[in-house]
Amino acid sequence: MSLLRELYQEVILDHNKNPRNFRVMEGATKHVEGYNPLCGDHYTIFVKMDGDVISDVSFQGAGCAISKSSASVMTSLLKGKTKEEAEQMFNHFHKLVKGELNAEENLETLGKLAAFAGVSEFPARVKCASLAWHTLQAALHDDAQTVSTE
Ligand code: ZN
């Protein structure tokens, strides 16, 4: 468990302090707001699509360290990925934070996402960790302008 704990510390602290792609995007194809009223997390996710490829993704907003670092890691992983690849990553992430995927056995697939394995021990935090992902899903798939975890 110590490798995962190290990753958790490293990735979450780093991305919370220095969030990647933390900006309003000009000329975004779509932007969707996501709320987690339980914790007070509130972000807007911006995506720019080039056909089926996410050519750019960014976010703005405020919230706890878990939600912010999760949004930051997500944007850093998804640039240049197709919708389908993004979907697959979301599925892995969702299973991981719900405790349905063993992080140590799937380190290669998960990469930095493995840092969020510890979240599965704190059910209230699962919503914080997955907020950005749910919001991105809405941006990629339907016409929702806002997403709420409640
Ligand atoms: Zn939160």
Short mmCIF file of C-alpha atoms and ligand atoms in Angstrom, two decimals:
data_model
loop_
_atom_site.label_atom_id
_atom_site.label_comp_id
_atom_site.label_asym_id
_atom_site.label_seq_id
_atom_site.Cartn_x
_atom_site.Cartn_y
_atom_site.Cartn_z
CA MET A 1 0.00 0.00 0.00
CA SER A 2 2.94 2.37 0.52
CA LEU A 3 3.53 3.03 -3.18
CA LEU A 4 -0.10 4.06 -3.57
CA ARG A 5 0.07 6.25 -0.50
CA GLU A 6 3.16 7.93 -1.90
CA LEU A 7 1.45 8.48 -5.23
CA TYR A 8 -1.58 9.90 -3.46
CA GLN A 9 0.55 12.40 -1.58
CA GLU A 10 2.64 13.31 -4.58
CA VAL A 11 -0.02 13.61 -7.27
CA ILE A 12 -2.83 15.13 -5.23
CA LEU A 13 -0.70 17.67 -3.40
CA ASP A 14 1.12 18.66 -6.57
CA HIS A 15 -1.95 19.03 -8.78
CA ASN A 16 -3.86 20.87 -6.06
CA LYS A 17 -1.05 23.36 -5.63
CA ASN A 18 -0.23 23.71 -9.33
CA PRO A 19 -3.35 22.73 -11.27
CA ARG A 20 -2.72 21.99 -14.96
CA ASN A 21 -4.90 23.50 -17.69
CA PHE A 22 -6.50 25.78 -15.11
CA ARG A 23 -7.88 28.47 -17.39
CA VAL A 24 -10.90 29.69 -19.25
CA MET A 25 -10.69 28.46 -22.86
CA GLU A 26 -11.37 30.78 -25.75
CA GLY A 27 -13.32 29.20 -28.59
CA ALA A 28 -14.28 26.05 -26.68
CA THR A 29 -16.60 23.67 -28.50
CA LYS A 30 -18.46 23.10 -25.27
CA HIS A 31 -18.34 24.08 -21.62
CA VAL A 32 -20.32 22.53 -18.81
CA GLU A 33 -20.58 23.48 -15.15
CA GLY A 34 -20.35 20.82 -12.47
CA TYR A 35 -21.45 21.13 -8.85
CA ASN A 36 -20.95 18.93 -5.85
CA PRO A 37 -23.22 20.60 -3.27
CA LEU A 38 -22.18 18.13 -0.58
CA CYS A 39 -18.67 19.54 -0.50
CA GLY A 40 -19.06 22.87 -2.31
CA ASP A 41 -16.95 21.91 -5.32
CA HIS A 42 -17.84 23.94 -8.40
CA TYR A 43 -16.02 23.81 -11.72
CA THR A 44 -16.51 24.59 -15.37
CA ILE A 45 -14.93 22.17 -17.83
CA PHE A 46 -14.04 23.45 -21.31
CA VAL A 47 -13.43 21.16 -24.28
CA LYS A 48 -12.35 21.79 -27.81
CA MET A 49 -13.09 18.95 -30.21
CA ASP A 50 -11.42 18.21 -33.50
CA GLY A 51 -13.81 15.66 -34.95
CA ASP A 52 -13.72 12.84 -32.44
CA VAL A 53 -10.50 13.97 -30.78
CA ILE A 54 -10.25 16.17 -27.68
CA SER A 55 -7.77 18.71 -28.99
CA ASP A 56 -7.89 20.80 -25.81
CA VAL A 57 -9.46 20.56 -22.37
CA SER A 58 -9.27 22.96 -19.45
CA PHE A 59 -11.10 23.86 -16.24
CA GLN A 60 -11.84 26.74 -13.91
CA GLY A 61 -13.47 26.96 -10.53
CA ALA A 62 -12.92 26.12 -6.91
CA GLY A 63 -13.24 23.23 -4.53
CA CYS A 64 -11.41 20.83 -2.24
CA ALA A 65 -7.98 19.35 -2.95
CA ILE A 66 -9.40 16.05 -4.20
CA SER A 67 -11.79 17.62 -6.69
CA LYS A 68 -9.24 20.10 -7.97
CA SER A 69 -6.40 17.63 -8.36
CA SER A 70 -8.74 15.16 -10.02
CA ALA A 71 -9.82 17.77 -12.58
CA SER A 72 -6.19 18.71 -13.15
CA VAL A 73 -5.01 15.11 -13.66
CA MET A 74 -7.99 14.45 -15.93
CA THR A 75 -7.24 17.41 -18.22
CA SER A 76 -3.56 16.50 -18.39
CA LEU A 77 -4.41 12.93 -19.45
CA LEU A 78 -7.16 13.61 -21.96
CA LYS A 79 -5.58 16.04 -24.37
CA GLY A 80 -5.25 14.34 -27.76
CA LYS A 81 -7.44 11.40 -26.76
CA THR A 82 -10.56 10.30 -28.61
CA LYS A 83 -14.00 10.32 -27.04
CA GLU A 84 -13.83 6.56 -26.78
CA GLU A 85 -10.45 6.61 -25.04
CA ALA A 86 -11.77 9.24 -22.63
CA GLU A 87 -14.75 7.04 -21.89
CA GLN A 88 -12.52 4.07 -21.16
CA MET A 89 -10.37 6.13 -18.81
CA PHE A 90 -13.48 7.35 -17.03
CA ASN A 91 -14.69 3.77 -16.56
CA HIS A 92 -11.38 2.74 -15.03
CA PHE A 93 -11.33 5.79 -12.79
CA HIS A 94 -14.91 5.30 -11.65
CA LYS A 95 -14.30 1.64 -10.77
CA LEU A 96 -11.11 2.60 -8.97
CA VAL A 97 -12.67 5.24 -6.69
CA LYS A 98 -15.59 2.93 -5.94
CA GLY A 99 -13.14 0.26 -4.86
CA GLU A 100 -14.03 -2.11 -7.71
CA LEU A 101 -10.62 -2.06 -9.37
CA ASN A 102 -7.37 -3.09 -7.74
CA ALA A 103 -4.94 -0.23 -8.26
CA GLU A 104 -1.80 -2.26 -7.68
CA GLU A 105 -2.78 -4.84 -10.29
CA ASN A 106 -3.67 -2.15 -12.82
CA LEU A 107 -0.91 0.38 -12.31
CA GLU A 108 0.10 0.34 -15.94
CA THR A 109 -3.40 1.05 -17.20
CA LEU A 110 -4.14 3.62 -14.54
CA GLY A 111 -0.94 5.63 -14.47
CA LYS A 112 -1.47 8.76 -12.39
CA LEU A 113 -5.10 7.87 -11.85
CA ALA A 114 -3.88 5.21 -9.39
CA ALA A 115 -3.19 8.06 -6.97
CA PHE A 116 -6.93 8.27 -6.35
CA ALA A 117 -7.22 4.67 -5.12
CA GLY A 118 -7.31 5.89 -1.51
CA VAL A 119 -10.51 7.82 -2.21
CA SER A 120 -12.47 4.54 -2.21
CA GLU A 121 -12.03 4.40 1.56
CA PHE A 122 -13.95 7.66 1.93
CA PRO A 123 -17.37 7.39 0.26
CA ALA A 124 -18.09 11.14 0.60
CA ARG A 125 -14.92 11.85 -1.36
CA VAL A 126 -15.91 9.71 -4.32
CA LYS A 127 -18.16 12.54 -5.54
CA CYS A 128 -15.33 15.05 -5.18
CA ALA A 129 -13.00 12.84 -7.20
CA SER A 130 -15.48 12.07 -9.96
CA LEU A 131 -17.11 15.50 -10.36
CA ALA A 132 -14.82 16.67 -13.17
CA TRP A 133 -15.23 13.35 -14.98
CA HIS A 134 -19.02 13.44 -14.82
CA THR A 135 -18.95 17.02 -16.05
CA LEU A 136 -16.67 16.09 -18.93
CA GLN A 137 -18.99 13.21 -19.86
CA ALA A 138 -21.83 15.71 -20.16
CA ALA A 139 -19.67 17.96 -22.31
CA LEU A 140 -18.83 15.07 -24.63
CA HIS A 141 -22.21 13.41 -24.85
CA ASP A 142 -25.31 15.42 -24.16
CA ASP A 143 -26.66 18.89 -24.09
CA ALA A 144 -26.57 19.49 -20.35
CA GLN A 145 -25.28 22.91 -19.32
CA THR A 146 -24.84 21.93 -15.70
CA VAL A 147 -24.20 18.71 -13.80
CA SER A 148 -24.86 18.11 -10.13
CA THR A 149 -23.75 15.13 -8.05
CA GLU A 150 -26.97 15.42 -6.00
ZN ZN B 1 -14.83 18.09 -2.56
#
